C-alpha positions as a Markdown table, in Angstrom:
| # | Residue | x | y | z |
|---|---|---|---|---|
| 1 | Unk | 0.0 | 0.0 | 0.0 |
| 2 | Unk | 1.2 | 3.5 | -0.8 |
| 3 | Unk | 1.9 | 5.7 | 2.2 |
| 4 | Unk | 1.6 | 9.4 | 1.5 |
| 5 | Unk | 2.9 | 12.1 | 3.8 |
| 6 | Unk | 0.3 | 14.8 | 4.3 |
| 7 | Unk | 2.9 | 17.7 | 4.3 |
| 8 | Unk | 4.1 | 17.6 | 0.7 |
| 9 | Unk | 0.6 | 16.7 | -0.5 |
| 10 | Unk | -0.8 | 19.8 | 1.3 |
| 11 | Unk | 2.0 | 22.0 | 0.0 |
| 12 | Unk | 1.5 | 21.0 | -3.6 |
| 13 | Unk | -2.3 | 21.1 | -3.4 |
| 14 | Unk | -2.3 | 24.6 | -2.1 |
| 15 | Unk | 0.2 | 25.8 | -4.7 |
| 16 | Unk | -1.8 | 24.0 | -7.5 |
| 17 | Unk | -5.1 | 25.4 | -6.3 |
| 18 | Unk | -3.7 | 28.9 | -6.3 |
| 19 | Unk | -2.2 | 28.7 | -9.7 |
| 20 | Unk | -5.3 | 27.2 | -11.3 |
| 21 | Unk | -7.5 | 29.8 | -9.5 |
| 22 | Unk | -5.4 | 32.7 | -10.7 |
| 23 | Unk | -5.2 | 31.2 | -14.2 |
| 24 | Unk | -8.9 | 30.7 | -14.4 |
| 25 | Unk | -9.6 | 34.3 | -13.1 |
| 26 | Unk | -7.2 | 35.8 | -15.6 |
| 27 | Unk | -8.5 | 33.7 | -18.6 |
| 28 | Unk | -12.1 | 34.6 | -17.8 |
| 29 | Unk | -12.2 | 37.4 | -20.3 |
| 30 | Unk | -10.4 | 35.4 | -23.0 |
| 31 | Unk | -7.2 | 37.3 | -23.1 |
| 32 | Unk | -4.1 | 37.7 | -20.9 |
| 33 | Unk | -2.6 | 41.1 | -20.1 |
| 34 | Unk | 1.1 | 41.5 | -19.4 |
| 35 | Unk | 0.5 | 42.1 | -15.7 |
| 36 | Unk | -1.5 | 38.9 | -15.4 |
| 37 | Unk | 1.4 | 37.0 | -17.1 |
| 38 | Unk | 3.9 | 38.6 | -14.7 |
| 39 | Unk | 1.7 | 37.5 | -11.7 |
| 40 | Unk | 1.6 | 33.9 | -12.9 |
| 41 | Unk | 5.4 | 34.0 | -13.4 |
| 42 | Unk | 5.9 | 35.4 | -9.9 |
| 43 | Unk | 3.7 | 32.6 | -8.5 |
| 44 | Unk | 6.0 | 30.1 | -10.3 |
| 45 | Unk | 9.1 | 31.7 | -8.9 |
| 46 | Unk | 7.6 | 31.7 | -5.4 |
| 47 | Unk | 7.0 | 28.0 | -5.8 |
| 48 | Unk | 10.7 | 27.4 | -6.8 |
| 49 | Unk | 11.8 | 29.4 | -3.7 |
| 50 | Unk | 9.4 | 27.4 | -1.5 |
| 51 | Unk | 11.0 | 24.2 | -2.8 |
| 52 | Unk | 14.4 | 25.6 | -2.1 |
| 53 | Unk | 13.4 | 25.8 | 1.6 |
| 54 | Unk | 11.3 | 22.6 | 1.5 |
| 55 | Unk | 13.1 | 20.9 | 4.4 |
| 56 | Unk | 12.5 | 23.8 | 6.7 |
| 57 | Unk | 8.9 | 24.0 | 5.6 |
| 58 | Unk | 8.4 | 20.3 | 6.2 |
| 59 | Unk | 9.9 | 20.6 | 9.7 |
| 60 | Unk | 7.7 | 23.6 | 10.5 |
| 61 | Unk | 4.6 | 21.7 | 9.3 |
| 62 | Unk | 5.6 | 18.7 | 11.5 |
| 63 | Unk | 5.9 | 20.9 | 14.5 |
| 64 | Unk | 9.7 | 20.4 | 14.9 |
| 65 | Unk | 11.9 | 23.1 | 16.2 |
């Protein structure tokens, strides 16, 4: 049986939900403005930064000090 840790699952679910939410909101009118594209790019960069500090985040979510 596959054992999943809730922490990376929660991290990725929140990031995925945010990105899909913003993408849907920006695509609602059928066109993308430059500032909307920049926001989506910044979200991606924030995810990369989040992954850089993943071990700290996992410890924080586990309640470790």
